[in-house]
Short mmCIF file of C-alpha atoms in Angstrom, two decimals:
data_model
loop_
_atom_site.label_atom_id
_atom_site.label_comp_id
_atom_site.label_asym_id
_atom_site.label_seq_id
_atom_site.Cartn_x
_atom_site.Cartn_y
_atom_site.Cartn_z
CA ASP N 1 8.38 -27.74 -16.09
CA THR N 2 8.29 -26.40 -12.54
CA GLU N 3 5.58 -28.64 -11.17
CA VAL N 4 5.33 -29.89 -7.64
CA THR N 5 2.32 -32.09 -6.97
CA GLN N 6 0.65 -32.80 -3.64
CA THR N 7 -2.00 -35.27 -2.57
CA PRO N 8 -4.60 -35.18 -1.25
CA LYS N 9 -5.96 -31.71 -2.00
CA HIS N 10 -8.19 -31.80 1.06
CA LEU N 11 -8.04 -33.95 4.17
CA VAL N 12 -10.34 -34.14 7.16
CA MET N 13 -9.16 -36.24 10.09
CA GLY N 14 -9.97 -36.90 13.71
CA MET N 15 -7.51 -36.41 16.53
CA THR N 16 -6.91 -40.16 16.83
CA ASN N 17 -6.36 -40.79 13.13
CA LYS N 18 -3.10 -41.48 11.31
CA LYS N 19 -2.78 -40.02 7.83
CA SER N 20 -0.04 -39.02 5.39
CA LEU N 21 0.48 -36.15 3.01
CA LYS N 22 2.44 -36.77 -0.15
CA CYS N 23 4.55 -34.52 -2.34
CA GLU N 24 6.28 -35.31 -5.60
CA GLN N 25 8.55 -33.47 -8.01
CA HIS N 26 10.33 -34.64 -11.13
CA MET N 27 12.57 -31.65 -11.71
CA GLY N 28 15.66 -33.31 -10.29
CA HIS N 29 15.58 -30.99 -7.31
CA ARG N 30 17.61 -32.18 -4.34
CA ALA N 31 16.04 -30.06 -1.62
CA MET N 32 12.45 -30.42 -0.47
CA TYR N 33 10.51 -28.51 2.14
CA TRP N 34 7.34 -28.68 4.22
CA TYR N 35 5.59 -25.47 5.21
CA LYS N 36 2.48 -24.83 7.28
CA GLN N 37 0.27 -21.87 6.42
CA LYS N 38 -2.64 -20.62 8.50
CA ALA N 39 -5.28 -18.34 6.97
CA LYS N 40 -4.00 -14.85 6.18
CA LYS N 41 -0.54 -15.72 7.49
CA PRO N 42 2.71 -16.36 5.62
CA PRO N 43 4.05 -19.89 5.17
CA GLU N 44 6.09 -21.14 8.12
CA LEU N 45 8.94 -23.54 7.50
CA MET N 46 8.61 -26.93 9.19
CA PHE N 47 11.25 -29.23 7.66
CA VAL N 48 13.98 -29.20 5.03
CA TYR N 49 15.37 -32.29 3.33
CA SER N 50 18.67 -31.98 1.55
CA TYR N 51 19.80 -34.91 -0.61
CA GLU N 52 17.13 -37.06 1.08
CA LYS N 53 18.43 -36.31 4.57
CA LEU N 54 16.62 -34.21 7.13
CA SER N 55 18.68 -31.06 7.50
CA ILE N 56 16.33 -28.67 9.27
CA ASN N 57 13.55 -29.32 11.77
CA GLU N 58 12.08 -26.05 12.99
CA SER N 59 11.12 -27.45 16.41
CA VAL N 60 8.05 -29.14 14.98
CA PRO N 61 6.05 -31.36 17.39
CA SER N 62 6.64 -35.09 17.01
CA ARG N 63 3.04 -35.65 15.89
CA PHE N 64 4.38 -34.50 12.51
CA SER N 65 6.87 -36.96 11.07
CA PRO N 66 8.54 -36.29 7.70
CA GLU N 67 9.97 -38.92 5.42
CA CYS N 68 11.91 -38.72 2.17
CA PRO N 69 11.84 -42.16 0.50
CA ASN N 70 13.75 -40.95 -2.56
CA SER N 71 14.83 -37.77 -4.29
CA SER N 72 11.41 -37.23 -5.90
CA LEU N 73 9.11 -37.94 -2.97
CA LEU N 74 8.43 -36.30 0.34
CA ASN N 75 5.86 -37.49 2.86
CA LEU N 76 4.48 -35.96 6.02
CA HIS N 77 3.02 -38.50 8.43
CA LEU N 78 0.38 -37.19 10.81
CA HIS N 79 -0.66 -38.74 14.10
CA ALA N 80 -2.69 -37.50 17.06
CA LEU N 81 -3.09 -34.02 15.64
CA GLN N 82 -4.88 -31.18 17.37
CA PRO N 83 -7.56 -28.89 15.91
CA GLU N 84 -5.05 -26.03 15.89
CA ASP N 85 -3.00 -28.03 13.38
CA SER N 86 -5.68 -27.32 10.79
CA ALA N 87 -3.95 -25.37 8.01
CA LEU N 88 -2.72 -25.46 4.42
CA TYR N 89 0.36 -27.65 4.20
CA LEU N 90 2.67 -26.66 1.39
CA CYS N 91 5.48 -28.66 -0.12
CA ALA N 92 8.27 -26.94 -2.04
CA SER N 93 11.43 -27.98 -3.81
CA SER N 94 14.58 -26.27 -4.99
CA GLN N 95 17.39 -27.36 -7.23
CA THR N 96 20.33 -27.52 -4.89
CA PRO N 97 20.35 -26.53 -1.23
CA PRO N 98 23.79 -25.33 -0.38
CA GLY N 99 25.53 -22.30 -1.73
CA VAL N 100 23.61 -21.74 -4.95
CA SER N 101 22.63 -18.12 -4.89
CA THR N 102 20.01 -18.26 -7.63
CA ASP N 103 18.19 -21.22 -6.12
CA THR N 104 14.42 -20.73 -6.19
CA GLN N 105 11.78 -22.67 -4.31
CA TYR N 106 8.77 -23.91 -6.26
CA PHE N 107 5.61 -24.70 -4.34
CA GLY N 108 2.99 -27.37 -4.75
CA PRO N 109 -0.74 -26.57 -4.57
CA GLY N 110 -0.95 -27.62 -0.94
CA THR N 111 -3.14 -29.91 1.14
CA ARG N 112 -5.94 -28.25 3.06
CA LEU N 113 -6.03 -30.14 6.38
CA THR N 114 -8.89 -29.96 8.85
CA VAL N 115 -8.54 -31.67 12.23
CA LEU N 116 -11.80 -32.30 14.05
CA GLY A 1 16.20 -11.76 15.20
CA GLN A 2 14.33 -11.29 11.98
CA ASN A 3 11.76 -8.77 10.90
CA ILE A 4 10.19 -8.44 7.47
CA ASP A 5 7.61 -5.69 7.02
CA GLN A 6 5.09 -5.18 4.26
CA PRO A 7 1.84 -3.19 4.14
CA THR A 8 -1.12 -5.39 5.03
CA GLU A 9 -3.37 -4.27 2.23
CA MET A 10 -3.32 -2.06 -0.86
CA THR A 11 -5.94 -1.12 -3.42
CA ALA A 12 -5.47 0.00 -7.00
CA THR A 13 -7.39 0.42 -10.23
CA GLU A 14 -7.19 -1.69 -13.35
CA GLY A 15 -4.54 -0.34 -15.72
CA ALA A 16 -2.69 1.54 -12.99
CA ILE A 17 0.77 1.00 -11.49
CA VAL A 18 1.29 -0.11 -7.89
CA GLN A 19 4.43 -0.42 -5.78
CA ILE A 20 4.54 -2.85 -2.86
CA ASN A 21 7.33 -2.14 -0.40
CA CYS A 22 9.20 -4.58 1.82
CA THR A 23 11.75 -3.74 4.51
CA TYR A 24 13.78 -6.36 6.27
CA GLN A 25 16.09 -6.71 9.23
CA THR A 26 17.52 -10.20 9.23
CA SER A 27 20.57 -11.86 10.75
CA GLY A 28 21.83 -12.77 7.30
CA PHE A 29 21.02 -11.99 3.69
CA ASN A 30 21.45 -14.17 0.67
CA GLY A 31 18.67 -13.00 -1.62
CA LEU A 32 15.12 -11.64 -1.62
CA PHE A 33 12.18 -13.26 -3.37
CA TRP A 34 8.71 -12.08 -4.29
CA TYR A 35 5.87 -14.58 -4.55
CA GLN A 36 2.25 -14.15 -5.61
CA GLN A 37 -0.41 -16.16 -3.81
CA HIS A 38 -4.07 -16.30 -4.78
CA ALA A 39 -6.48 -17.29 -2.03
CA GLY A 40 -6.32 -21.01 -1.30
CA GLU A 41 -3.52 -21.59 -3.78
CA ALA A 42 0.24 -22.12 -3.55
CA PRO A 43 2.70 -19.23 -3.77
CA THR A 44 4.10 -18.79 -7.25
CA PHE A 45 7.56 -17.36 -7.84
CA LEU A 46 7.68 -13.86 -9.32
CA SER A 47 11.18 -12.48 -8.92
CA TYR A 48 14.53 -12.73 -7.21
CA ASN A 49 17.10 -10.08 -6.26
CA VAL A 50 20.47 -10.65 -4.65
CA LEU A 51 22.36 -7.61 -5.95
CA ASP A 52 21.26 -3.98 -5.70
CA GLY A 53 19.18 -2.69 -8.54
CA LEU A 54 16.13 -3.36 -10.62
CA GLU A 55 15.08 -6.68 -12.17
CA GLU A 56 12.40 -6.42 -14.83
CA LYS A 57 10.14 -9.24 -15.98
CA GLY A 58 7.31 -8.12 -18.21
CA ARG A 59 4.70 -6.23 -16.17
CA PHE A 60 6.56 -7.00 -12.93
CA SER A 61 9.78 -5.39 -11.67
CA SER A 62 11.58 -5.81 -8.38
CA PHE A 63 14.14 -3.52 -6.79
CA LEU A 64 16.63 -4.15 -4.01
CA SER A 65 18.80 -1.92 -1.84
CA ARG A 66 20.84 -4.07 0.52
CA SER A 67 22.29 -1.11 2.44
CA LYS A 68 18.78 0.09 3.25
CA GLY A 69 17.25 -3.35 3.81
CA TYR A 70 14.58 -2.44 1.30
CA SER A 71 12.88 -3.92 -1.71
CA TYR A 72 9.82 -3.16 -3.75
CA LEU A 73 7.69 -5.00 -6.28
CA LEU A 74 6.30 -2.83 -9.08
CA LEU A 75 3.26 -4.02 -10.99
CA LYS A 76 2.33 -2.18 -14.18
CA GLU A 77 -0.84 -2.22 -16.30
CA LEU A 78 -2.74 -3.84 -13.47
CA GLN A 79 -5.29 -6.51 -14.33
CA MET A 80 -8.12 -7.89 -12.22
CA LYS A 81 -6.28 -11.21 -11.99
CA ASP A 82 -3.43 -9.44 -10.17
CA SER A 83 -5.66 -9.31 -7.08
CA ALA A 84 -3.72 -11.58 -4.72
CA SER A 85 -1.40 -11.61 -1.75
CA TYR A 86 2.21 -10.67 -2.51
CA LEU A 87 4.80 -12.22 -0.23
CA CYS A 88 8.29 -10.84 0.30
CA ALA A 89 10.72 -13.54 1.46
CA VAL A 90 14.36 -13.30 2.52
CA ARG A 91 16.88 -16.10 2.34
CA GLU A 92 19.02 -15.71 5.42
CA ARG A 93 21.03 -18.80 5.98
CA SER A 94 24.20 -19.40 4.07
CA GLY A 95 24.36 -22.89 2.68
CA TYR A 96 20.60 -23.47 2.67
CA SER A 97 17.78 -22.13 0.63
CA THR A 98 15.44 -21.54 3.57
CA LEU A 99 13.13 -18.57 3.31
CA THR A 100 11.61 -16.29 5.92
CA PHE A 101 8.38 -14.76 4.69
CA GLY A 102 6.83 -11.41 5.42
CA LYS A 103 3.14 -11.40 6.31
CA GLY A 104 2.14 -10.56 2.75
CA THR A 105 0.38 -7.63 1.14
CA MET A 106 -3.17 -8.22 -0.07
CA LEU A 107 -3.64 -6.28 -3.30
CA LEU A 108 -7.17 -5.56 -4.44
CA VAL A 109 -7.55 -4.42 -8.05
CA SER A 110 -10.85 -2.76 -8.88
CA PRO A 111 -12.34 -1.96 -12.30
#
């Protein structure tokens, strides 16, 4: 089973709203990732959690706030977003972050976010 | 810096063979991945190369030459459902599984 689930599938929010995206995996993976993907562009890495600790933040604005409550869950809290933040937000997980050469990332179906 | 190049778009006919090339210039190299992504869906893992040579998986094969900074994905016996974007991704950083993606190649398979 290589399933990563994400909720919601679609989200429409105003610029003053606060919302959260959720990601879950039950593969025992210890690294989890958030990516942002605009139309016809490749995924861009936002955050990496390794053993439930934030290990990489790719200079993402503070209106995006990640959280990893446990090894199976990853949240992305959204506040005061801009219309240009509208995109597909992808979660991924991989077995072990450091030094495992065959480590593969598995992606969830994504949340399609529209900011009005 | 990092640079991963793929053709933007390719077309092929059902039943044919197509080769999608990827060249990379990255600060580090710890493996190259190919993903398939249908419109509006998540990328799905296709193949992984870390050593030079060919990896075969059914209708899909991937080749890597580290000295040339070059990889290709070979798709045989094309089917209509193979119409998708194919993303080449390089893992650069040692110690982490982060990926840098190319812009993707949109493959259109026609009858």
